Short mmCIF file of C-alpha atoms in Angstrom, two decimals:
data_model
loop_
_atom_site.label_atom_id
_atom_site.label_comp_id
_atom_site.label_asym_id
_atom_site.label_seq_id
_atom_site.Cartn_x
_atom_site.Cartn_y
_atom_site.Cartn_z
CA MET A 1 111.76 14.87 -141.54
CA LEU A 2 110.79 15.62 -137.99
CA SER A 3 113.69 15.32 -135.59
CA ARG A 4 115.07 16.40 -132.26
CA PRO A 5 118.56 17.69 -133.01
CA SER A 6 121.18 17.82 -130.32
CA ASP A 7 124.17 19.79 -131.56
CA ASN A 8 126.39 20.59 -128.59
CA GLY A 9 124.12 23.18 -127.05
CA HIS A 10 123.09 25.24 -130.08
CA THR A 11 119.60 23.71 -130.08
CA PRO A 12 117.62 23.33 -126.87
CA PHE A 13 117.40 19.62 -126.11
CA GLY A 14 113.88 18.42 -126.71
CA ASP A 15 112.73 20.90 -129.34
CA ILE A 16 111.24 19.30 -132.47
CA PHE A 17 112.33 20.53 -135.90
CA LEU A 18 111.21 19.89 -139.48
CA SER A 19 113.99 19.53 -142.05
CA GLU A 20 113.86 19.12 -145.84
CA SER A 21 116.01 17.10 -148.23
CA PRO A 22 116.14 16.85 -152.02
CA ASP A 23 117.81 13.42 -151.88
CA LEU A 24 117.39 12.04 -148.31
CA ILE A 25 121.15 12.53 -147.82
CA HIS A 26 121.59 16.30 -147.50
CA TRP A 27 119.25 18.01 -145.06
CA GLY A 28 118.52 21.70 -144.59
CA ARG A 29 115.83 24.39 -144.22
CA HIS A 30 115.47 23.42 -140.58
CA ARG A 31 112.37 24.95 -138.99
CA LEU A 32 111.31 24.87 -135.37
CA VAL A 33 107.99 23.03 -134.93
CA MET A 34 107.64 22.75 -131.16
CA ALA A 35 109.68 24.07 -128.29
CA THR A 36 109.55 22.96 -124.71
CA ARG A 37 106.97 24.48 -122.40
CA PRO A 38 108.68 25.29 -119.11
CA TRP A 39 107.13 23.94 -115.94
CA THR A 40 104.84 21.49 -117.74
CA TRP A 41 104.83 17.81 -118.64
CA SER A 42 105.20 18.83 -122.26
CA ARG A 43 108.94 19.02 -122.79
CA PRO A 44 108.99 17.18 -126.16
CA ARG A 45 111.47 14.35 -126.23
CA TRP A 46 110.73 12.61 -129.50
CA CYS A 47 108.33 12.83 -132.41
CA GLY A 48 106.81 9.38 -132.06
CA PRO A 49 104.98 7.75 -134.98
CA HIS A 50 104.74 9.28 -138.44
CA PRO A 51 102.16 12.08 -138.60
CA ASP A 52 98.71 11.18 -139.99
CA ARG A 53 97.19 13.50 -142.57
CA ASP A 54 93.63 14.67 -142.04
CA ALA A 55 91.61 17.43 -143.68
CA GLU A 56 92.38 19.61 -140.64
CA GLY A 57 96.15 19.05 -140.64
CA TRP A 58 98.89 16.59 -139.73
CA LEU A 59 98.31 14.82 -136.43
CA LEU A 60 101.61 14.44 -134.61
CA ILE A 61 101.83 12.07 -131.65
CA TYR A 62 104.90 12.64 -129.49
CA HIS A 63 106.12 12.00 -126.00
CA GLY A 64 107.10 14.58 -123.47
CA VAL A 65 108.67 14.43 -120.07
CA LEU A 66 107.90 15.88 -116.69
CA THR A 67 110.73 16.11 -114.19
CA SER A 68 109.24 15.37 -110.80
CA CYS A 69 110.76 14.94 -107.37
CA ASN A 70 110.43 11.17 -107.97
CA GLY A 71 112.19 11.22 -111.33
CA PHE A 72 111.08 11.51 -114.94
CA VAL A 73 107.54 10.75 -116.11
CA TYR A 74 107.17 10.21 -119.88
CA SER A 75 103.69 10.81 -121.30
CA MET A 76 102.03 10.95 -124.70
CA GLY A 77 100.89 14.20 -126.25
CA ALA A 78 99.52 15.29 -129.60
CA ALA A 79 99.67 18.31 -131.85
CA LEU A 80 97.99 19.34 -135.08
CA LEU A 81 100.31 20.76 -137.73
CA ASP A 82 99.34 22.87 -140.75
CA LEU A 83 98.82 20.83 -143.95
CA ASP A 84 100.83 23.12 -146.23
CA GLU A 85 103.34 24.47 -143.71
CA PRO A 86 103.87 21.58 -141.26
CA TRP A 87 106.33 23.57 -139.16
CA LYS A 88 103.34 25.65 -137.99
CA VAL A 89 101.43 24.26 -135.02
CA ILE A 90 97.65 24.77 -135.26
CA ALA A 91 96.95 23.23 -131.86
CA ARG A 92 98.89 21.34 -129.20
CA SER A 93 97.43 19.45 -126.26
CA ALA A 94 98.20 21.17 -122.98
CA THR A 95 97.32 17.96 -121.15
CA THR A 96 98.55 14.43 -121.80
CA CYS A 97 96.73 12.03 -124.11
CA SER A 98 98.09 9.17 -122.03
CA ARG A 99 100.43 8.91 -119.07
CA PRO A 100 101.79 5.99 -117.04
CA ARG A 101 98.89 4.60 -115.03
CA CYS A 102 99.08 0.82 -114.96
CA ASN A 103 101.77 -1.46 -113.58
CA THR A 104 103.26 -2.28 -117.01
CA GLU A 105 103.82 1.45 -117.62
CA GLN A 106 105.06 2.31 -114.14
CA VAL A 107 107.38 -0.64 -113.37
CA GLY A 108 110.09 -1.94 -115.69
CA ASP A 109 113.52 -1.20 -117.09
CA VAL A 110 112.72 2.54 -117.12
CA PRO A 111 109.77 3.28 -114.81
CA ASN A 112 106.94 5.71 -115.59
CA VAL A 113 107.16 5.61 -119.37
CA VAL A 114 104.52 5.83 -122.09
CA PHE A 115 106.52 6.10 -125.33
CA PRO A 116 104.58 6.14 -128.64
CA CYS A 117 106.43 4.33 -131.41
CA ALA A 118 104.04 3.55 -134.29
CA ALA A 119 100.50 4.27 -135.40
CA LEU A 120 98.10 2.63 -137.82
CA LEU A 121 95.05 4.40 -139.16
CA ASP A 122 92.12 2.46 -140.63
CA ARG A 123 90.91 5.17 -143.00
CA PRO A 124 87.41 3.73 -143.66
CA THR A 125 86.53 3.71 -139.95
CA GLY A 126 88.91 6.43 -138.71
CA ARG A 127 90.17 4.05 -135.99
CA LEU A 128 93.67 4.92 -134.83
CA THR A 129 95.87 2.31 -133.16
CA ILE A 130 98.99 3.54 -131.38
CA TYR A 131 101.75 1.13 -130.41
CA TYR A 132 103.72 2.36 -127.44
CA GLY A 133 106.36 1.20 -125.02
CA GLY A 134 105.48 0.77 -121.38
CA ALA A 135 108.35 1.33 -118.92
CA ASP A 136 110.78 0.40 -121.74
CA THR A 137 109.83 -3.22 -121.04
CA VAL A 138 106.60 -4.08 -122.89
CA VAL A 139 104.76 -3.09 -126.07
CA CYS A 140 101.23 -1.79 -125.54
CA LEU A 141 98.33 -0.73 -127.77
CA ALA A 142 95.96 2.20 -127.47
CA HIS A 143 92.90 2.66 -129.67
CA GLY A 144 90.94 5.75 -130.50
CA TYR A 145 89.41 7.56 -133.42
CA LEU A 146 91.27 10.16 -135.44
CA ALA A 147 88.43 12.70 -135.22
CA GLU A 148 88.24 12.31 -131.44
CA VAL A 149 92.01 12.73 -131.02
CA ILE A 150 91.97 15.87 -133.17
CA ASP A 151 89.03 17.24 -131.16
CA PHE A 152 90.97 16.47 -127.95
CA VAL A 153 94.01 18.39 -129.20
CA LYS A 154 91.95 21.38 -130.34
CA SER A 155 89.87 21.55 -127.18
CA ARG A 156 92.86 21.32 -124.81
CA SER A 157 95.29 23.72 -126.48
#
């Protein structure tokens, strides 16, 4: 399980951890996957959709936050995790994959939010569809190809 624990200050808020369970009730062997990057947009806030497995690793789509003088800006990022040891990050995008740009992402219940929630991968074509929230008001879709997203992550690490 990938999660963002918040345990009264013992774990930095926003770090993403991998945990294991023999029965889906008791969880342990917590391992840090990603920590926040100070002074960047990439303070992880949540893991987003389930990771997609590719020959190069597990593609993790997540959202991070930038604290600006005008408030928070939530954007989408991606990371590639090791196939056998998914707590190890192979590559992590230093730039956003998507950020609030259009009106439906900038204006709403919570402004300036791109929040990935689910992903579907059409394996025969490699087409990746990401469902995401815009400004906590609407559901949006983004399309791309798994190979291109992985190349993006690797080239912008």
